[in-house]
Short mmCIF file of C-alpha atoms and ligand atoms in Angstrom, two decimals:
data_model
loop_
_atom_site.label_atom_id
_atom_site.label_comp_id
_atom_site.label_asym_id
_atom_site.label_seq_id
_atom_site.Cartn_x
_atom_site.Cartn_y
_atom_site.Cartn_z
CA UNK A 11 -2.15 7.20 18.38
CA UNK A 12 -5.73 5.96 18.62
CA UNK A 13 -7.46 4.26 21.54
CA UNK A 14 -8.48 1.30 19.38
CA UNK A 15 -7.45 -2.21 20.27
CA UNK A 16 -5.53 -4.27 17.71
CA UNK A 17 -7.72 -5.92 15.09
CA UNK A 18 -7.82 -9.70 15.38
CA UNK A 19 -9.26 -12.53 13.28
CA UNK A 20 -11.93 -13.40 15.90
CA UNK A 21 -12.95 -9.73 15.92
CA UNK A 22 -13.38 -9.81 12.12
CA UNK A 23 -15.57 -12.90 12.45
CA UNK A 24 -17.59 -11.12 15.13
CA UNK A 25 -18.01 -8.09 12.89
CA UNK A 26 -19.36 -10.27 10.11
CA UNK A 27 -21.73 -12.02 12.52
CA UNK A 28 -22.96 -8.66 13.84
CA UNK A 29 -23.36 -7.19 10.35
CA UNK A 30 -20.78 -4.54 11.17
CA UNK A 31 -19.04 -3.54 7.91
CA UNK A 32 -15.30 -4.19 7.71
CA UNK A 33 -13.18 -1.40 6.24
CA UNK A 34 -10.08 -2.45 4.31
CA UNK A 35 -7.79 -0.19 2.32
CA UNK A 36 -4.40 -0.61 0.71
CA UNK A 37 -1.26 1.19 1.86
CA UNK A 38 2.25 1.04 0.46
CA UNK A 39 4.43 3.26 2.62
CA UNK A 40 4.72 4.95 6.01
CA UNK A 41 2.55 8.03 5.28
CA UNK A 42 -0.27 6.07 3.61
CA UNK A 43 -0.27 3.61 6.53
CA UNK A 44 -0.48 6.50 9.01
CA UNK A 45 -3.39 8.02 7.09
CA UNK A 46 -5.28 4.71 6.88
CA UNK A 47 -4.68 4.02 10.57
CA UNK A 48 -5.74 7.50 11.63
CA UNK A 49 -8.86 7.22 9.46
CA UNK A 50 -9.81 4.06 11.36
CA UNK A 51 -9.42 1.34 8.72
CA UNK A 52 -9.77 -2.17 10.16
CA UNK A 53 -7.49 -3.95 7.69
CA UNK A 54 -4.54 -2.56 5.74
CA UNK A 55 -3.47 -4.51 2.67
CA UNK A 56 0.02 -4.01 1.34
CA UNK A 57 -1.32 -4.97 -2.06
CA UNK A 58 0.67 -5.91 -5.12
CA UNK A 59 -1.25 -3.09 -6.81
CA UNK A 60 1.81 -1.24 -5.53
CA UNK A 61 3.33 -2.45 -8.79
CA UNK A 62 1.12 -0.03 -10.69
CA UNK A 63 0.18 2.78 -8.31
CA UNK A 64 3.56 3.21 -6.61
CA UNK A 65 6.21 1.63 -8.83
CA UNK A 66 4.75 2.52 -12.23
CA UNK A 67 4.69 -0.98 -13.75
CA UNK A 68 1.92 -1.67 -16.30
CA UNK A 69 0.45 -4.55 -14.23
CA UNK A 70 0.96 -6.39 -10.95
CA UNK A 71 3.05 -9.21 -12.50
CA UNK A 72 6.51 -7.57 -12.34
CA UNK A 73 6.60 -6.63 -8.66
CA UNK A 74 9.16 -8.72 -6.76
CA UNK A 75 9.19 -10.13 -3.26
CA UNK A 76 12.07 -7.77 -2.39
CA UNK A 77 9.98 -4.78 -3.46
CA UNK A 78 6.95 -6.01 -1.50
CA UNK A 79 9.14 -6.51 1.57
CA UNK A 80 10.55 -2.99 1.33
CA UNK A 81 7.08 -1.47 1.03
CA UNK A 82 5.65 -3.69 3.76
CA UNK A 83 8.33 -2.68 6.25
CA UNK A 84 7.46 0.97 5.70
CA UNK A 85 3.74 0.28 6.16
CA UNK A 86 4.36 -1.61 9.39
CA UNK A 87 6.12 1.41 10.86
CA UNK A 88 3.00 3.51 10.25
CA UNK A 89 0.50 1.08 11.79
CA UNK A 90 -0.80 0.73 15.29
CA UNK A 91 -4.00 -1.31 15.51
CA UNK A 92 -5.14 -2.22 12.00
CA UNK A 93 -4.58 -5.79 10.82
CA UNK A 94 -1.78 -5.78 8.26
CA UNK A 95 -2.12 -8.14 5.29
CA UNK A 96 0.91 -8.86 3.12
CA UNK A 97 0.07 -9.62 -0.50
CA UNK A 98 2.08 -12.46 -2.04
CA UNK A 99 3.44 -11.32 -5.40
CA UNK A 100 3.26 -13.40 -8.56
CA UNK A 101 5.93 -16.09 -8.57
CA UNK A 102 6.24 -16.26 -4.80
CA UNK A 103 3.81 -19.15 -4.17
CA UNK A 104 2.48 -20.91 -7.27
CA UNK A 105 5.28 -23.41 -7.94
CA UNK A 106 5.11 -25.49 -4.75
CA UNK A 107 3.81 -25.61 -1.19
CA UNK A 108 7.38 -25.23 0.09
CA UNK A 109 7.88 -22.03 -1.90
CA UNK A 110 4.52 -20.72 -0.71
CA UNK A 111 5.33 -21.35 2.97
CA UNK A 112 8.84 -19.87 2.64
CA UNK A 113 7.49 -16.73 0.94
CA UNK A 114 4.70 -16.29 3.48
CA UNK A 115 7.20 -16.68 6.32
CA UNK A 116 9.50 -14.12 4.71
CA UNK A 117 6.66 -11.59 4.45
CA UNK A 118 5.66 -12.11 8.08
CA UNK A 119 9.21 -12.12 9.49
CA UNK A 120 10.59 -9.22 7.48
CA UNK A 121 7.61 -6.88 7.14
CA UNK A 122 5.76 -7.62 10.36
CA UNK A 123 2.48 -8.33 8.57
CA UNK A 124 0.24 -10.66 10.53
CA UNK A 125 -1.42 -12.53 7.67
CA UNK A 126 -0.91 -12.99 3.92
CA UNK A 127 -3.11 -12.89 0.84
CA UNK A 128 -2.79 -14.92 -2.32
CA UNK A 129 -4.81 -14.98 -5.50
CA UNK A 130 -7.13 -17.43 -7.26
CA UNK A 131 -8.51 -20.90 -6.64
CA UNK A 132 -7.15 -24.05 -8.29
CA UNK A 133 -3.60 -24.80 -7.13
CA UNK A 134 -3.69 -21.75 -4.87
CA UNK A 135 -6.06 -23.68 -2.64
CA UNK A 136 -3.29 -26.20 -1.89
CA UNK A 137 -0.82 -23.36 -1.32
CA UNK A 138 -3.27 -21.67 1.05
CA UNK A 139 -3.70 -24.93 2.95
CA UNK A 140 0.07 -25.33 3.33
CA UNK A 141 0.52 -21.75 4.57
CA UNK A 142 -2.37 -22.06 7.04
CA UNK A 143 -0.87 -25.33 8.33
CA UNK A 144 2.45 -23.56 8.83
CA UNK A 145 0.66 -21.21 11.22
CA UNK A 146 0.17 -18.15 9.04
CA UNK A 147 -3.45 -17.08 8.42
CA UNK A 148 -4.41 -16.63 4.77
CA UNK A 149 -6.85 -14.36 2.96
CA UNK A 150 -7.99 -15.69 -0.42
CA UNK A 151 -8.87 -13.65 -3.52
CA UNK A 152 -11.33 -14.77 -6.22
CA UNK A 153 -13.08 -13.21 -9.21
CA UNK A 154 -10.78 -10.90 -11.12
CA UNK A 155 -7.31 -11.91 -10.00
CA UNK A 156 -4.90 -9.40 -11.60
CA UNK A 157 -1.84 -11.69 -11.47
CA UNK A 158 -3.63 -14.04 -13.88
CA UNK A 159 -5.72 -11.41 -15.69
CA UNK A 160 -4.37 -12.41 -19.11
CA UNK A 161 -5.63 -15.96 -18.68
CA UNK A 162 -8.99 -14.56 -17.55
CA UNK A 163 -9.32 -12.58 -20.76
CA UNK A 164 -8.12 -9.25 -19.36
CA UNK A 165 -9.29 -6.97 -16.57
CA UNK A 166 -12.91 -8.11 -16.86
CA UNK A 167 -15.83 -8.81 -14.58
CA UNK A 168 -15.83 -12.47 -13.53
CA UNK A 169 -18.72 -14.84 -12.82
CA UNK A 170 -21.02 -13.34 -15.43
CA UNK A 171 -22.23 -16.74 -16.62
CA UNK A 172 -23.82 -19.39 -14.40
CA UNK A 173 -20.85 -21.70 -15.05
CA UNK A 174 -18.37 -18.91 -14.26
CA UNK A 175 -20.24 -18.05 -11.07
CA UNK A 176 -20.34 -21.72 -10.00
CA UNK A 177 -16.57 -21.98 -10.54
CA UNK A 178 -16.12 -18.84 -8.45
CA UNK A 179 -18.30 -20.32 -5.69
CA UNK A 180 -16.33 -23.56 -5.76
CA UNK A 181 -13.02 -21.69 -5.49
CA UNK A 182 -14.32 -19.64 -2.58
CA UNK A 183 -15.68 -22.72 -0.82
CA UNK A 184 -12.41 -24.57 -1.32
CA UNK A 185 -10.42 -21.63 0.08
CA UNK A 186 -12.74 -21.52 3.09
CA UNK A 187 -12.42 -25.30 3.59
CA UNK A 188 -8.60 -25.13 3.78
CA UNK A 189 -8.80 -22.52 6.52
CA UNK A 190 -8.70 -19.08 4.84
CA UNK A 191 -10.00 -16.58 7.37
CA UNK A 192 -11.43 -14.27 4.70
CA UNK A 193 -11.73 -13.95 0.91
CA UNK A 194 -11.59 -10.92 -1.38
CA UNK A 195 -14.18 -10.90 -4.19
CA UNK A 196 -13.03 -8.67 -7.05
CA UNK A 197 -15.12 -7.52 -10.03
CA UNK A 198 -18.05 -9.88 -9.61
CA UNK A 199 -21.71 -9.00 -10.39
CA UNK A 200 -23.40 -7.87 -7.19
CA UNK A 201 -26.16 -10.49 -7.44
CA UNK A 202 -23.60 -13.29 -7.88
CA UNK A 203 -21.66 -12.09 -4.83
CA UNK A 204 -24.85 -11.91 -2.80
CA UNK A 205 -25.87 -15.45 -3.74
CA UNK A 206 -22.40 -16.85 -2.97
CA UNK A 207 -21.53 -15.04 0.27
CA UNK A 208 -24.73 -16.35 1.84
CA UNK A 209 -23.23 -19.83 1.51
CA UNK A 210 -19.91 -18.88 3.12
CA UNK A 211 -19.15 -18.64 6.81
CA UNK A 212 -16.02 -16.50 6.70
CA UNK A 213 -16.03 -12.73 6.18
CA UNK A 214 -15.72 -11.66 2.55
CA UNK A 215 -14.31 -8.35 1.37
CA UNK A 216 -15.53 -6.88 -1.90
CA UNK A 217 -13.94 -4.65 -4.51
CA UNK A 218 -16.34 -4.15 -7.37
CA UNK A 219 -18.49 -6.95 -5.99
CA UNK A 220 -21.48 -5.03 -4.65
CA UNK A 221 -22.71 -4.40 -1.11
CA UNK A 222 -23.29 -7.98 0.10
CA UNK A 223 -19.75 -8.73 1.28
CA UNK A 224 -18.88 -8.29 4.96
CA UNK A 225 -16.46 -5.51 4.06
CA UNK A 226 -15.13 -3.37 1.26
CA UNK A 227 -11.62 -2.64 0.01
CA UNK A 228 -10.38 0.10 -2.29
CA UNK A 229 -6.91 1.02 -3.47
CA UNK A 230 -5.62 4.02 -1.53
CA UNK A 231 -4.43 5.90 -4.62
CA UNK A 232 -7.76 5.34 -6.39
CA UNK A 233 -10.03 6.46 -3.58
CA UNK A 234 -7.97 9.55 -2.89
CA UNK A 235 -7.70 10.54 -6.54
CA UNK A 236 -3.91 10.18 -6.65
CA UNK A 237 -4.27 7.77 -9.58
CA UNK A 238 -4.59 9.58 -12.89
CA UNK A 239 -6.32 8.38 -16.04
CA UNK A 240 -9.01 5.75 -16.32
CA UNK A 241 -9.94 3.77 -13.24
CA UNK A 242 -12.22 0.75 -12.86
CA UNK A 243 -16.01 1.27 -12.69
CA UNK A 244 -16.01 0.22 -9.04
CA UNK A 245 -13.70 3.03 -7.90
CA UNK A 246 -15.28 5.88 -6.01
CA UNK A 247 -13.02 8.91 -5.58
CA UNK A 248 -13.37 10.54 -2.18
CA UNK A 249 -10.78 13.26 -2.83
CA UNK A 250 -8.78 14.77 -5.71
CA UNK A 251 -5.31 14.62 -4.22
CA UNK A 252 -3.39 14.48 -7.51
CA UNK A 253 -4.75 17.85 -8.52
CA UNK A 254 -4.04 19.28 -5.08
CA UNK A 255 -0.46 17.95 -5.20
CA UNK A 256 0.26 19.29 -8.68
CA UNK A 257 -1.27 22.62 -7.62
CA UNK A 258 0.95 22.74 -4.54
CA UNK A 259 4.16 21.97 -6.40
CA UNK A 260 3.21 24.43 -9.17
CA UNK A 261 2.66 27.21 -6.61
CA UNK A 262 6.04 26.45 -5.06
CA UNK A 263 7.73 26.55 -8.49
CA UNK A 264 6.00 29.85 -9.31
CA UNK A 265 7.11 31.40 -6.01
CA UNK A 266 10.71 30.27 -6.41
CA UNK A 267 10.80 31.70 -9.92
CA UNK A 268 9.20 34.99 -8.84
CA UNK A 269 11.45 35.10 -5.71
CA UNK A 270 8.46 35.13 -3.35
CA UNK A 271 9.82 32.06 -1.60
CA UNK A 272 11.46 31.80 0.89
CA UNK A 273 9.77 34.48 3.01
CA UNK A 274 11.13 35.85 6.33
CA UNK A 275 9.20 33.15 8.24
CA UNK A 276 11.16 30.41 6.48
CA UNK A 277 14.72 31.58 7.18
CA UNK A 278 17.06 31.15 10.16
CA UNK A 279 18.54 34.19 11.93
CA UNK A 280 21.99 34.91 13.38
CA UNK A 281 23.10 37.31 16.15
CA UNK A 282 24.21 40.62 14.55
CA UNK A 283 27.60 40.47 16.31
CA UNK A 284 28.27 37.00 14.91
CA UNK A 285 27.30 38.15 11.44
CA UNK A 286 29.54 41.17 11.74
CA UNK A 287 32.47 39.00 12.70
CA UNK A 288 31.82 36.72 9.73
CA UNK A 289 31.64 39.68 7.35
CA UNK A 290 34.85 41.08 8.75
CA UNK A 291 36.56 37.76 8.18
CA UNK A 292 35.25 37.40 4.62
CA UNK A 293 36.28 40.97 3.74
CA UNK A 294 39.98 40.28 4.25
CA UNK A 295 41.91 40.96 1.07
CA UNK A 296 44.21 37.99 1.67
CA UNK A 297 41.26 35.62 1.82
CA UNK A 298 39.71 36.56 -1.53
CA UNK A 299 43.08 36.64 -3.34
CA UNK A 300 43.99 33.18 -2.07
CA UNK A 301 44.09 30.58 -4.86
CA UNK A 302 42.20 27.32 -4.46
CA UNK A 303 45.42 25.32 -4.71
CA UNK A 304 46.97 27.32 -1.82
CA UNK A 305 44.54 25.71 0.53
CA UNK A 306 45.86 22.94 2.73
CA UNK A 307 43.79 20.64 4.93
CA UNK A 308 44.18 20.91 8.68
CA UNK A 309 46.56 18.30 10.12
O1 LIG B 17 -3.27 -5.77 -4.57
C1 LIG B 17 -4.33 -5.23 -4.21
O2 LIG B 17 -4.39 -4.03 -3.96
C2 LIG B 17 -5.52 -6.06 -4.11
C3 LIG B 17 -6.82 -5.39 -3.85
C4 LIG B 17 -7.31 -4.77 -5.09
C5 LIG B 17 -7.79 -6.30 -3.25
O3 LIG B 17 -5.42 -7.24 -4.24
#
């Protein structure tokens, strides 16, 4: 594993102060966590985008706490130094402060994540306060919040009007005031982000929010080109892994069908004398004429 020291919240604050960009990426299982860790990401988010990119749901709403816990445990096993953030799925925190604290504790205890993330302002601010007071650090999330995308009018850029941007600023300020250590800004005009983050003390992480945030986050499957079909404007693809994977499996299928696989390098050997003894045994007339129902288990 790497020589890096574990990422901490003070270190993130220092990075923001020093203007050192923070790299955050999602991961949903052991291999993606290993890749993100090896690539040097500072923060790994076990995001509820898992609902779509891993579990095949149409949105993030259906993913359950049990599913997030299962994915989070796998991610933990692949991490070494990056800060692991557990995303709180829809329904796990909105109803009451008690529910929010219980859910956050479950994520931390069962997955080994160090901090949690929840979406939106409004009542989420109170939930964030309760979780922070229980001793678990919280990352906020404003702008386009997919769990409540329907109420926001769909998967749309947020803060495009002065009033919308002011509301976004107020949510971010409120989340900071209750102790959130960082806030994700999603799908916000770059100029709005720039104007708002100047007024915040904590590090912000952008996704489709321009370059002014202290760090950036992208969804693992989007940036690697594992996601197929249309992706958001803010996604930059750094690889085309889906095509490479389909190509690999297709080549395997072709070679099986044409009997080019397995090759001599892929098979196990046996000592000739042992093989000869086996053949001799199998050649016995009595063995091949024996009926299946003659067979009796050993005592
Ligand atoms: O769930 C997720 O992956 C997220 C990121 C898009 C920030 O919330």
